Coordinates of C-alpha atoms in Angstrom, one line a residue:
M1 CA -21.2 -5.9 -5.7
L2 CA -21.1 -6.1 -2.0
N3 CA -24.0 -5.3 0.4
I4 CA -23.2 -5.0 4.1
H5 CA -26.2 -5.1 6.5
N6 CA -26.3 -4.7 10.3
L7 CA -22.6 -5.8 10.6
S8 CA -21.2 -6.0 14.2
V9 CA -17.8 -7.0 15.6
S10 CA -16.7 -7.0 19.2
F11 CA -13.5 -7.8 21.1
G12 CA -13.5 -8.6 24.8
G13 CA -17.1 -7.5 25.1
E14 CA -16.6 -4.1 23.5
Y15 CA -17.9 -3.3 20.0
L16 CA -15.5 -2.0 17.4
F17 CA -18.6 -1.2 15.3
E18 CA -22.2 -2.1 15.8
E19 CA -25.0 -2.7 13.2
I20 CA -23.3 -0.8 10.4
A21 CA -24.6 -0.9 6.8
F22 CA -23.5 0.3 3.4
R23 CA -23.3 -0.9 -0.2
L24 CA -20.3 -1.1 -2.6
N25 CA -20.9 -0.6 -6.3
A26 CA -18.7 -0.7 -9.3
G27 CA -16.8 2.5 -9.7
D28 CA -16.8 3.3 -5.9
R29 CA -13.4 4.3 -4.7
V30 CA -13.9 4.4 -0.9
G31 CA -11.5 6.0 1.5
L32 CA -12.0 4.1 4.8
I33 CA -10.8 6.3 7.6
G34 CA -10.7 6.5 11.4
K35 CA -8.2 6.5 14.3
N36 CA -5.9 3.5 14.9
G37 CA -7.8 0.7 16.5
A38 CA -11.2 1.9 15.2
G39 CA -11.6 -1.3 13.1
K40 CA -10.6 -0.3 9.6
S41 CA -8.3 -3.3 9.0
T42 CA -10.8 -5.5 10.7
L43 CA -13.5 -4.4 8.3
L44 CA -11.3 -5.2 5.3
K45 CA -10.6 -8.7 6.8
L46 CA -14.4 -9.2 7.1
L47 CA -15.1 -8.1 3.6
S48 CA -12.4 -10.4 2.3
K49 CA -13.7 -13.3 4.4
D50 CA -10.3 -13.5 6.2
M51 CA -12.3 -13.2 9.5
P52 CA -15.7 -14.6 10.5
I53 CA -18.5 -12.0 11.3
D54 CA -20.1 -11.8 14.8
S55 CA -23.5 -10.8 13.5
G56 CA -25.1 -9.2 10.4
T57 CA -24.6 -10.2 6.7
I58 CA -22.1 -9.5 3.9
A59 CA -23.9 -10.4 0.6
T60 CA -21.8 -10.7 -2.5
E61 CA -23.0 -10.8 -6.1
K62 CA -22.3 -14.1 -7.9
N63 CA -18.8 -14.6 -9.3
V64 CA -17.4 -11.4 -7.8
K65 CA -13.6 -11.7 -7.2
I66 CA -12.1 -9.9 -4.3
G67 CA -8.4 -9.0 -4.0
F68 CA -7.0 -8.0 -0.6
L69 CA -3.7 -6.1 -0.2
R70 CA -2.8 -6.7 3.4
Q71 CA -0.9 -4.4 5.7
D72 CA 1.7 -7.0 6.5
I73 CA 3.0 -8.9 3.6
D74 CA 4.2 -12.5 4.3
F75 CA 6.2 -13.9 1.3
E76 CA 7.5 -17.5 1.3
Q77 CA 11.3 -17.6 1.5
G78 CA 13.2 -18.7 -1.6
R79 CA 10.8 -17.5 -4.3
T80 CA 12.0 -15.2 -7.1
V81 CA 10.1 -12.1 -8.1
L82 CA 8.6 -13.9 -11.1
E83 CA 7.7 -17.0 -9.1
E84 CA 5.9 -14.9 -6.5
A85 CA 4.1 -12.9 -9.2
Y86 CA 3.0 -16.2 -10.9
H87 CA 1.1 -17.1 -7.8
A88 CA -1.6 -14.7 -9.1
F89 CA -2.5 -17.5 -11.5
E90 CA -3.4 -20.4 -9.3
E91 CA -5.8 -22.1 -11.8
I92 CA -3.3 -21.7 -14.7
K93 CA -0.4 -23.1 -12.6
A94 CA -2.6 -26.1 -11.5
L95 CA -3.5 -26.8 -15.1
E96 CA 0.2 -26.6 -16.1
F97 CA 0.9 -29.3 -13.5
K98 CA -1.9 -31.5 -14.9
L99 CA -0.7 -31.0 -18.5
D100 CA 2.9 -31.8 -17.6
R101 CA 1.8 -35.0 -15.8
I102 CA -0.3 -36.1 -18.8
N103 CA 2.5 -35.4 -21.3
H104 CA 4.9 -37.5 -19.2
Q105 CA 2.5 -40.4 -19.1
L106 CA 1.9 -40.2 -22.8
A107 CA 5.6 -40.2 -23.5
E108 CA 6.1 -43.3 -21.3
R109 CA 3.2 -45.4 -22.5
T110 CA 3.0 -47.5 -25.7
D111 CA -0.6 -48.9 -25.3
Y112 CA -1.9 -46.5 -28.0
E113 CA -5.1 -48.4 -28.6
S114 CA -6.1 -48.8 -24.9
E115 CA -9.0 -47.0 -23.3
E116 CA -6.7 -45.4 -20.7
Y117 CA -4.5 -44.0 -23.4
H118 CA -7.6 -42.6 -25.2
K119 CA -8.8 -41.0 -21.9
L120 CA -5.4 -39.3 -21.5
M121 CA -5.7 -37.9 -25.0
V122 CA -9.2 -36.6 -24.2
D123 CA -8.0 -35.0 -21.0
L124 CA -5.0 -33.5 -22.7
N125 CA -7.3 -31.9 -25.3
D126 CA -9.8 -30.6 -22.7
F127 CA -7.2 -29.2 -20.4
T128 CA -5.2 -27.6 -23.2
H129 CA -8.4 -25.9 -24.5
H130 CA -9.3 -24.6 -21.0
Y131 CA -5.6 -23.6 -20.5
E132 CA -5.8 -21.4 -23.6
I133 CA -9.2 -19.9 -22.7
I134 CA -8.0 -18.7 -19.3
G135 CA -4.9 -17.1 -20.8
G136 CA -2.3 -19.8 -20.2
Y137 CA -0.2 -18.8 -23.2
N138 CA -0.2 -15.1 -22.3
Y139 CA 0.2 -14.9 -18.5
Q140 CA 4.0 -14.9 -18.5
G141 CA 4.2 -11.9 -20.9
E142 CA 1.5 -10.1 -19.0
T143 CA 3.2 -10.6 -15.7
E144 CA 6.5 -9.2 -17.0
K145 CA 4.7 -6.2 -18.5
I146 CA 3.0 -5.3 -15.2
L147 CA 6.2 -5.8 -13.1
Q148 CA 8.1 -3.5 -15.5
G149 CA 5.3 -1.0 -15.2
L150 CA 5.8 -1.0 -11.4
G151 CA 9.5 -0.3 -11.8
F152 CA 11.2 -3.7 -11.9
K153 CA 13.9 -4.4 -14.5
R154 CA 14.3 -7.7 -16.3
K155 CA 17.5 -8.4 -14.3
D156 CA 15.3 -8.3 -11.1
F157 CA 12.9 -11.0 -12.2
D158 CA 15.1 -13.9 -11.0
K159 CA 16.2 -12.4 -7.7
N160 CA 14.7 -13.7 -4.5
T161 CA 12.0 -11.5 -3.0
D162 CA 13.7 -11.5 0.4
T163 CA 16.5 -9.4 -1.2
F164 CA 14.1 -6.5 -1.8
S165 CA 12.9 -3.8 0.6
G166 CA 9.4 -3.7 2.0
G167 CA 8.4 -1.1 -0.7
W168 CA 9.5 -3.4 -3.6
R169 CA 7.8 -6.4 -2.0
M170 CA 4.6 -4.3 -1.8
R171 CA 4.9 -3.7 -5.6
I172 CA 5.0 -7.4 -6.2
E173 CA 1.9 -7.9 -4.1
I174 CA 0.2 -5.1 -6.0
A175 CA 1.2 -6.7 -9.3
K176 CA -0.4 -10.0 -8.2
L177 CA -3.7 -8.2 -7.4
L178 CA -3.7 -6.5 -10.8
L179 CA -3.0 -9.7 -12.7
Q180 CA -5.9 -11.5 -11.0
S181 CA -8.5 -9.3 -12.6
N182 CA -10.4 -8.7 -9.4
D183 CA -13.8 -7.0 -9.3
V184 CA -13.2 -5.5 -5.8
L185 CA -9.9 -4.3 -4.4
L186 CA -9.3 -4.0 -0.7
L187 CA -6.1 -2.0 0.0
D188 CA -4.7 -1.7 3.5
E189 CA -2.1 1.1 3.7
P190 CA -1.0 0.6 0.0
T191 CA 1.3 3.6 0.1
N192 CA 3.4 2.6 3.1
H193 CA 7.0 2.0 2.0
L194 CA 6.1 3.2 -1.6
D195 CA 8.1 6.0 -3.2
I196 CA 6.4 8.9 -5.0
E197 CA 6.8 7.3 -8.4
S198 CA 5.0 4.2 -7.3
I199 CA 2.3 6.1 -5.6
I200 CA 1.7 8.1 -8.8
W201 CA 1.5 4.9 -10.8
L202 CA -1.0 3.4 -8.3
E203 CA -3.1 6.6 -8.4
Q204 CA -3.4 6.5 -12.2
F205 CA -4.3 2.8 -12.1
L206 CA -7.0 3.2 -9.5
N207 CA -8.5 6.2 -11.3
N208 CA -8.9 4.0 -14.4
Y209 CA -10.1 1.0 -12.5
T210 CA -13.8 0.1 -13.2
G211 CA -14.4 -2.2 -10.2
A212 CA -14.9 -1.2 -6.5
V213 CA -12.0 -0.1 -4.3
V214 CA -11.8 0.3 -0.5
I215 CA -8.7 2.0 0.7
V216 CA -7.3 2.3 4.2
S217 CA -4.8 5.1 4.1
H218 CA -3.5 8.0 6.2
D219 CA -2.0 9.8 3.2
K220 CA -4.4 12.8 2.7
M221 CA -3.1 13.6 -0.8
F222 CA -3.5 10.0 -2.0
L223 CA -7.1 9.9 -0.7
D224 CA -8.0 13.2 -2.3
N225 CA -6.4 12.1 -5.6
V226 CA -8.0 8.7 -5.8
T227 CA -11.3 8.4 -3.8
N228 CA -14.8 9.6 -4.6
R229 CA -16.4 8.4 -1.4
T230 CA -15.4 8.4 2.3
I231 CA -16.5 6.2 5.1
E232 CA -15.3 7.1 8.6
I233 CA -15.5 4.6 11.5
S234 CA -15.8 6.5 14.8
L235 CA -17.0 5.3 18.2
G236 CA -18.7 2.2 16.7
R237 CA -20.6 4.1 14.0
I238 CA -19.9 4.9 10.4
Y239 CA -20.3 8.2 8.5
D240 CA -20.7 7.7 4.8
Y241 CA -20.5 10.6 2.2
N242 CA -19.9 10.6 -1.5
K243 CA -16.9 12.9 -1.2
P244 CA -13.1 12.5 -1.2
Y245 CA -11.4 13.0 2.1
S246 CA -10.9 16.8 2.3
Q247 CA -14.4 17.5 1.0
F248 CA -15.8 14.9 3.5
L249 CA -14.1 16.7 6.4
K250 CA -15.6 20.0 5.4
L251 CA -19.1 18.5 4.8
R252 CA -18.9 16.6 8.1
S253 CA -18.1 19.8 9.9
E254 CA -21.0 21.6 8.3
I255 CA -23.4 18.8 9.1
K256 CA -22.3 18.8 12.7
E257 CA -22.7 22.5 13.0
Q258 CA -26.3 22.2 11.6
Q259 CA -27.0 19.4 14.2
L260 CA -25.7 21.6 17.0
N261 CA -27.9 24.5 15.9
A262 CA -30.9 22.3 15.6
Q263 CA -30.2 20.7 19.0
K264 CA -30.0 24.2 20.6
N265 CA -33.3 25.2 19.1
Q266 CA -34.9 22.0 20.2
E267 CA -33.5 22.5 23.8
K268 CA -35.1 26.0 23.9
E269 CA -38.4 24.4 22.7
I270 CA -38.2 21.7 25.4
Q271 CA -37.4 24.2 28.2
Q272 CA -40.3 26.4 27.1
A273 CA -42.7 23.4 27.2
E274 CA -41.4 22.3 30.6
R275 CA -42.0 25.8 32.0
L276 CA -45.6 25.8 30.7
I277 CA -46.1 22.3 32.2
E278 CA -45.0 23.5 35.6
K279 CA -47.2 26.6 35.3
F280 CA -50.3 24.7 34.1
R281 CA -49.9 21.6 36.3
A282 CA -51.2 23.3 39.5
K283 CA -54.3 24.8 37.8
S284 CA -57.2 22.4 37.4
T285 CA -58.5 24.4 34.3
K286 CA -55.1 24.0 32.6
A287 CA -54.3 20.4 33.7
S288 CA -55.4 18.9 30.3
M289 CA -53.1 21.3 28.5
A290 CA -50.2 20.3 30.8
Q291 CA -50.9 16.6 30.0
S292 CA -51.0 17.4 26.3
L293 CA -47.6 19.1 26.5
I294 CA -46.1 16.1 28.5
K295 CA -47.3 13.7 25.7
K296 CA -45.8 15.9 23.1
L297 CA -42.4 15.9 24.9
D298 CA -42.5 12.2 25.3
K299 CA -43.1 11.7 21.5
M300 CA -40.4 14.2 20.5
E301 CA -37.4 12.6 18.8
R302 CA -34.3 14.2 20.5
I303 CA -31.7 15.5 18.0
E304 CA -28.3 14.0 18.6
V305 CA -25.0 15.5 17.5
D306 CA -22.5 13.1 15.9
K307 CA -19.7 12.4 18.4
D308 CA -16.1 12.7 17.5
D309 CA -13.3 10.5 18.8
N310 CA -10.8 13.1 19.9
S311 CA -8.5 10.9 21.9
V312 CA -4.9 11.4 20.8
M313 CA -1.5 10.4 22.1
N314 CA 0.6 12.7 24.2
L315 CA 4.2 12.8 22.9
R316 CA 7.2 14.7 24.0
F317 CA 10.7 13.4 23.2
P318 CA 13.2 13.5 26.1
I319 CA 16.5 15.5 25.7
S320 CA 19.8 14.2 27.1
I321 CA 23.1 16.2 27.5
T322 CA 24.2 18.9 25.1
P323 CA 26.4 17.5 22.3
G324 CA 29.3 19.1 20.6
K325 CA 28.8 21.5 17.7
V326 CA 29.4 18.8 15.0
I327 CA 26.9 16.0 15.1
A328 CA 28.3 13.9 12.3
E329 CA 31.1 14.3 9.8
I330 CA 31.0 12.2 6.6
N331 CA 33.8 12.1 4.1
D332 CA 34.2 10.2 0.8
L333 CA 31.6 7.6 2.0
S334 CA 30.4 4.8 -0.4
K335 CA 28.1 1.9 0.1
S336 CA 27.3 -1.1 -2.1
Y337 CA 25.0 -4.1 -1.7
G338 CA 26.9 -6.7 -3.8
D339 CA 27.1 -5.2 -7.3
N340 CA 24.5 -2.5 -6.5
L341 CA 26.3 0.8 -5.7
V342 CA 23.9 2.9 -3.7
L343 CA 26.1 5.8 -2.4
K344 CA 29.3 7.1 -3.9
N345 CA 31.9 9.5 -2.4
I346 CA 29.4 11.3 -0.1
D347 CA 30.5 14.3 1.9
L348 CA 28.2 15.7 4.6
L349 CA 28.5 17.8 7.8
L350 CA 25.6 17.9 10.3
E351 CA 25.7 20.5 13.0
R352 CA 24.0 20.7 16.4
D353 CA 20.3 21.7 16.4
S354 CA 20.0 21.4 12.6
K355 CA 16.7 20.1 11.3
T356 CA 17.3 18.1 8.1
A357 CA 15.1 16.2 5.6
F358 CA 16.3 13.4 3.4
V359 CA 14.2 13.1 0.3
G360 CA 14.3 11.1 -2.9
Q361 CA 13.0 7.9 -4.5
N362 CA 13.2 4.5 -2.8
G363 CA 16.6 2.8 -3.4
Q364 CA 18.6 6.0 -3.6
G365 CA 20.3 5.5 -0.2
K366 CA 18.3 7.6 2.3
S367 CA 17.7 4.7 4.8
T368 CA 21.2 3.3 4.0
L369 CA 22.9 6.6 5.2
A370 CA 20.7 6.7 8.3
K371 CA 21.6 3.1 9.2
I372 CA 25.3 3.9 8.6
M373 CA 25.0 6.9 11.0
V374 CA 23.5 4.8 13.8
G375 CA 26.2 2.0 13.3
E376 CA 24.0 -0.6 11.7
L377 CA 25.9 -1.0 8.4
E378 CA 29.5 -1.4 7.3
H379 CA 30.7 1.1 4.6
E380 CA 33.7 2.6 2.8
G381 CA 34.9 6.0 3.8
K382 CA 34.5 8.0 7.0
C383 CA 31.5 8.5 9.2
K384 CA 32.4 10.1 12.5
L385 CA 29.9 11.1 15.2
G386 CA 30.6 14.2 17.3
H387 CA 31.3 14.5 21.1
N388 CA 28.5 13.4 23.4
V389 CA 26.2 12.5 20.5
Q390 CA 23.4 10.2 21.6
I391 CA 21.1 9.0 18.8
G392 CA 17.4 8.0 19.1
Y393 CA 16.6 6.0 15.9
F394 CA 13.2 5.1 14.5
A395 CA 13.6 2.7 11.6
Q396 CA 11.2 2.4 8.7
N397 CA 10.2 -1.1 9.9
Q398 CA 10.6 -0.2 13.6
A399 CA 7.4 -2.1 14.6
E400 CA 8.9 -5.3 13.2
Y401 CA 11.5 -5.3 16.0
L402 CA 8.8 -5.8 18.6
D403 CA 8.3 -9.3 20.0
G404 CA 4.8 -10.5 19.2
R405 CA 4.9 -12.9 22.1
K406 CA 5.1 -10.1 24.7
T407 CA 2.3 -8.0 26.0
V408 CA 2.3 -4.2 25.6
L409 CA 3.2 -3.8 29.2
D410 CA 6.0 -6.4 29.2
T411 CA 7.5 -4.8 26.1
M412 CA 7.9 -1.5 27.9
I413 CA 9.0 -2.9 31.3
D414 CA 11.8 -4.9 29.6
A415 CA 13.0 -1.8 27.8
A416 CA 12.9 0.4 30.9
N417 CA 15.6 1.0 33.5
E418 CA 15.4 1.4 37.3
K419 CA 14.8 5.2 37.0
N420 CA 11.8 5.1 34.7
R421 CA 10.3 1.7 35.2
S422 CA 7.7 3.2 37.6
K423 CA 6.6 5.6 34.8
V424 CA 5.8 2.9 32.2
R425 CA 2.0 2.8 32.8
D426 CA 1.9 6.6 32.6
I427 CA 3.8 6.6 29.3
L428 CA 1.5 3.9 27.9
G429 CA -1.5 5.9 28.9
S430 CA -0.2 9.0 27.1
F431 CA 0.0 6.7 24.0
L432 CA -3.6 5.6 24.4
F433 CA -2.8 2.2 26.0
S434 CA -4.8 2.2 29.2
G435 CA -6.7 -0.3 31.4
E436 CA -6.8 -3.9 29.9
E437 CA -5.2 -2.7 26.7
V438 CA -1.7 -2.9 28.2
D439 CA -2.2 -6.7 28.6
K440 CA -2.8 -7.2 24.9
Y441 CA -0.1 -9.2 23.0
V442 CA 1.9 -7.3 20.5
K443 CA 0.9 -9.8 17.7
V444 CA -2.8 -8.8 17.9
L445 CA -2.1 -5.0 17.6
S446 CA -2.9 -3.1 14.4
G447 CA 0.0 -1.6 12.4
G448 CA -0.8 1.8 13.9
E449 CA -0.9 0.5 17.5
R450 CA 2.5 -1.2 17.0
N451 CA 4.0 2.1 15.7
R452 CA 2.6 3.9 18.8
L453 CA 4.2 1.3 21.0
A454 CA 7.5 1.7 19.2
L455 CA 7.3 5.4 19.7
A456 CA 6.5 5.0 23.4
K457 CA 9.7 2.8 23.8
M458 CA 11.7 5.7 22.5
L459 CA 10.7 7.8 25.5
L460 CA 12.4 5.4 27.9
Q461 CA 15.9 6.5 26.8
P462 CA 16.9 10.2 26.4
F463 CA 18.9 11.4 23.4
N464 CA 20.0 14.6 21.7
V465 CA 19.8 13.5 18.0
L466 CA 16.7 12.0 16.5
V467 CA 16.8 10.0 13.3
M468 CA 13.3 9.0 12.0
D469 CA 12.8 6.9 8.8
E470 CA 9.2 7.2 7.5
P471 CA 7.8 7.5 11.0
T472 CA 4.2 8.2 9.8
N473 CA 3.7 4.7 8.3
H474 CA 0.6 3.2 9.8
L475 CA -0.2 6.3 12.0
D476 CA -3.7 7.7 11.6
I477 CA -4.0 11.4 10.6
K478 CA -4.6 12.7 14.1
S479 CA -1.5 10.8 15.4
K480 CA 0.6 12.1 12.6
N481 CA -0.4 15.6 13.7
V482 CA 0.6 14.9 17.3
L483 CA 3.9 13.5 16.1
K484 CA 4.5 16.6 14.0
Q485 CA 3.8 18.8 17.0
A486 CA 6.2 16.8 19.2
L487 CA 9.0 17.1 16.5
Q488 CA 8.4 20.8 16.3
R489 CA 9.0 21.1 20.1
F490 CA 12.1 18.8 20.0
E491 CA 15.1 20.9 21.0
G492 CA 17.8 18.5 19.7
T493 CA 19.1 17.7 16.2
L494 CA 16.5 16.1 13.8
I495 CA 16.9 14.0 10.7
L496 CA 13.7 13.1 8.9
I497 CA 13.2 10.7 6.0
S498 CA 9.8 11.0 4.4
H499 CA 7.8 11.3 1.2
D500 CA 5.0 13.2 2.9
R501 CA 5.2 16.9 2.0
D502 CA 2.4 17.9 4.4
F503 CA 4.2 16.2 7.3
L504 CA 7.6 17.8 6.4
Q505 CA 6.3 21.3 6.2
G506 CA 7.5 23.4 9.1
L507 CA 9.8 20.7 10.5
T508 CA 13.1 21.1 8.7
N509 CA 15.4 24.0 7.6
K510 CA 17.7 22.0 5.3
V511 CA 17.0 19.3 2.6
Y512 CA 19.3 16.7 1.1
E513 CA 18.0 15.2 -2.1
F514 CA 19.3 11.7 -2.9
R515 CA 19.7 10.9 -6.6
D516 CA 22.0 8.8 -8.7
R517 CA 24.3 7.8 -5.8
K518 CA 24.9 11.4 -4.8
I519 CA 23.3 14.0 -2.5
K520 CA 22.5 17.6 -3.2
E521 CA 22.0 20.2 -0.4
Y522 CA 19.2 22.8 -0.4
L523 CA 19.5 25.4 2.3
G524 CA 15.9 25.9 3.2
D525 CA 12.7 24.1 4.2
I526 CA 10.7 21.6 2.1
D527 CA 8.8 24.4 0.3
Y528 CA 12.1 26.1 -0.7
Y529 CA 13.3 22.8 -2.1
L530 CA 10.2 22.3 -4.1
E531 CA 10.4 25.9 -5.3
Q532 CA 13.9 25.4 -6.5
R533 CA 12.9 22.3 -8.3
K534 CA 10.1 24.4 -9.9
V535 CA 7.3 22.1 -8.7
A536 CA 4.5 22.1 -6.2
D537 CA 5.0 18.7 -4.6
F538 CA 7.0 15.4 -4.8
R539 CA 4.5 14.0 -7.4
A540 CA 5.3 16.8 -9.8
I541 CA 9.1 16.1 -9.5
E542 CA 8.4 12.5 -10.7
R543 CA 6.1 13.7 -13.5
K544 CA 8.7 16.3 -14.6
K545 CA 11.5 13.7 -14.5
N546 CA 9.5 11.3 -16.6
N547 CA 8.7 14.0 -19.2
T548 CA 12.4 15.1 -19.3
V549 CA 13.4 11.5 -20.0
K550 CA 11.0 11.2 -22.9
K551 CA 12.1 14.6 -24.3
V552 CA 15.8 13.6 -24.2
K553 CA 15.1 10.4 -25.9
T554 CA 13.1 12.1 -28.7
E555 CA 16.0 14.5 -29.3
K556 CA 18.5 11.7 -29.3
Q557 CA 16.4 9.8 -31.8
L558 CA 16.3 12.8 -34.2
N559 CA 20.0 13.6 -33.8
S560 CA 21.7 10.2 -33.7
F561 CA 22.3 8.4 -37.0
E562 CA 23.1 5.2 -35.1
D563 CA 19.8 5.3 -33.2
Q564 CA 17.9 5.8 -36.5
K565 CA 19.7 2.9 -38.0
K566 CA 19.0 0.7 -34.9
L567 CA 15.4 1.9 -34.9
K568 CA 14.8 0.8 -38.5
S569 CA 16.4 -2.6 -37.9
L570 CA 14.2 -3.2 -34.8
K571 CA 11.1 -2.2 -36.7
N572 CA 11.9 -4.7 -39.5
K573 CA 12.5 -7.4 -36.9
L574 CA 9.3 -6.6 -35.2
S575 CA 7.3 -6.7 -38.4
A576 CA 8.9 -10.1 -39.3
V577 CA 8.1 -11.6 -35.8
E578 CA 4.5 -10.3 -35.9
S579 CA 4.0 -11.9 -39.3
K580 CA 5.3 -15.3 -38.0
I581 CA 3.1 -14.9 -34.9
S582 CA 0.0 -14.3 -37.1
T583 CA 0.8 -17.3 -39.2
L584 CA 1.3 -19.7 -36.3
E585 CA -1.8 -18.4 -34.5
K586 CA -3.8 -19.2 -37.6
E587 CA -2.3 -22.7 -38.0
I588 CA -2.9 -23.5 -34.3
S589 CA -6.5 -22.2 -34.5
E590 CA -7.1 -24.5 -37.6
I591 CA -5.7 -27.5 -35.7
D592 CA -7.9 -26.7 -32.7
H593 CA -11.0 -26.5 -35.0
S594 CA -10.0 -29.9 -36.5
L595 CA -9.8 -31.5 -33.1
L596 CA -13.3 -30.3 -32.3
M597 CA -14.8 -31.5 -35.6
D598 CA -13.0 -34.8 -35.9
Y599 CA -10.8 -35.6 -32.9
D600 CA -9.8 -39.2 -33.9
A601 CA -8.9 -38.4 -37.5
T602 CA -6.9 -35.4 -36.5
I603 CA -4.7 -37.2 -33.9
A604 CA -4.2 -40.1 -36.3
K605 CA -1.9 -38.0 -38.4
A606 CA 1.9 -38.8 -38.2
N607 CA 3.7 -37.1 -35.4
F608 CA 0.6 -35.0 -34.6
F609 CA 1.3 -34.2 -31.0
D610 CA 5.0 -33.4 -31.5
S611 CA 4.1 -31.1 -34.3
Y612 CA 1.2 -29.5 -32.4
Q613 CA 3.2 -28.9 -29.2
G614 CA 6.1 -27.7 -31.3
K615 CA 4.0 -25.0 -32.9
K616 CA 2.8 -23.8 -29.5
K617 CA 6.3 -23.7 -28.2
S618 CA 7.4 -21.7 -31.2
L619 CA 4.6 -19.3 -30.6
E620 CA 5.7 -18.8 -27.0
D621 CA 9.3 -18.1 -28.1
L622 CA 8.1 -15.6 -30.7
M623 CA 6.0 -13.8 -28.1
V624 CA 9.1 -13.5 -25.9
Q625 CA 11.0 -12.1 -28.9
W626 CA 8.2 -9.7 -29.7
E627 CA 8.3 -8.3 -26.1
E628 CA 12.1 -8.0 -26.1
I629 CA 12.1 -6.1 -29.4
T630 CA 9.2 -3.9 -28.2
I631 CA 11.2 -3.0 -25.0
S632 CA 14.3 -2.2 -27.1
L633 CA 12.2 0.1 -29.2
E634 CA 10.8 1.9 -26.2
E635 CA 14.3 2.5 -24.9
I636 CA 15.2 4.4 -28.1
I637 CA 11.9 6.2 -28.8

C-alpha cells in the first residue's frame, strides 16, 4: 500500500530521522514508538501528506485512501455532532448541493422544450445515479449507527460539538475516519481522553480492520492488544520487527545482547591481529604476513551495537508547609451541567498524606470533582479545604493552557518568581529542554513536549496536595515511568485520575469509583479494587458490565408480559416496514432502468419527477422508521 524509501527529515540542521525505509501492507497494524520529539507525529504527517518531505520517496498504490487521526482535534465552532460527522462524506455533500440547485432551477423554469432545460434533466439523472452509487441514500443511517456504536445517544446528535469533552470529540473524529472507508489509518494518540469502554471498542474495530494501521500510542496494553508489528524511532534510525510492543522489547533486548557478544568476540580478534602485526612488523621474514593482517583488518566490517536513547526527564515535586490533618471535607455535594446531573449528594473526607485514585468511565464526574476541589467550578453542597492546604493541579488538558506565541524559556520565566527565576534553565534542562530548544515556540512543540513543559511549570510553585487528571496523556513510556517514580517519592497528599492500571499500580492506597452520579470507596490499592470487582483490569470491568446488562435484559424479556407484548408489536411493525422498503426499492430500480433504456419516454409521463422524488423521499422516511424500530427492539432484547 505504502512504500517508504530513504526518507529523511531535519529541523534546524539536525535530523529527526535519516534515510529510513519500510513498507506498509494490508493487515499491518504497526505500533510506532519512540521518545517524545523522536519524530513519530512528524512521520504520520509525512505519510498523510500534511507535510512535505526533505528527501526520499513515499510511493502510494493507486486509489489508496489515507485517514489521519491527529493528536490535536480542531473542530469548527457551531456544528452539531451529526453535521461534523457528515463531513466524512465530502463527495456526497457536494452532490447534494448540486442536486438541490438543479431541482430549484427546474421548479422555477417553464421552458420545458429548451436545450438548457433538457441539459438540466440530463445532469439531474447523471448526478442522481452517481449519488445513489456512492451511498447517498444510506450515509445518514450509517452515520447514526457508527455514532451510537461509539456511545452517543440520539439526543446528542443535535448538540454542538463544543459542548462535549475532548474524549467525546475524539470519538466523533474516529467515527468520521470509519465512515470514510479508508485503506490506511494513521492514528496519533487515539486513546488520549478515551475511557476504557471506548478503548475496548476501538481495539475490537482495529483487530477486524483489513487495511493498514499505524498507531502512535504510549498505552502499552493497547499496543499489545492491537498491533502485530512495531517500528521504533531512536536517534534518527528505525528498528522494525513483526512483533507487538512487549514482544518487540524482549526481542530487541536479545538482539542487542547478541550484538554485544559478537562485538566483544570481534574486539578480541582485532586485538590479537594487532599484536601479531606489531610482532611481525620488525622482522623482514614476517613483513608480508604483517601486511596481509593489516589488509584483513582494513576490510573487516566492524560490528555495531544498536544505540538506545536513554535520556529522560528528572522530576521531583516540591513540598510546601505541612497542612492540617483534614485536606478536604465534602458534604452533600451535587453538580449539574444544565439538565445533565453528574454528581448527586456526594460525601467525601480526604486526610493528609492519603494517596487516592479516582476511577470510572468518562462523564461520571471525576474531573468535575477535581475542578470543584481546586475552585474552578460552582456547585451545590459543601466543599471545604483544610488548614494550610496548597494545591498543585494538573488538568487533563493542561498543555492547552500554554501560550503558543511564547517560547519555552519565556513560558517558564513568566511563571517564575524572584526566588526561583534563576533556576529556570536548570529546571528546563532536567525536563530535556536544553541549548537552543528553550528558544522554540510552544506552538511547534509535540504533545509530549508540551506536557513536559506543563509539568516543569508545576515545579515553580511548592504545594502540599497534588491533583493530577490524566497526567500521562502524550507522555512517552519512559517519561511515564519517570513521572510515576516522582509521584512515589512525593511526600504530600496525592489525588490521581487515570484509566491506566499499569501507571496506578503502587501509587495509591485508596480508590473511589465514580458511577451513576455516586462514588464508592475501596480501602486498598488499584489491585485490591480490581480484585473486589472480580476482574483483572479496567477492560474486564467494562466487558463484565456489558454482559450483565445483556443478561438482565434477557431475564426481563422472559419475565415481563408487557415487554413480550411490546416485542411482538415491534416485530410486526418491523416486518411491515421491511415489506414496504422492499416494494419501493423494486419500484425505484425499475424506474432507473427505464431512464437508462428510454430517457425521453420515461420523463414524458405525467408528474414523473414529483412521483419519482416522492418515492425516494418515502424510502428515506421508511429507512429512518426501520432504524428507530430496530433500536427499540435492541433495548428490549
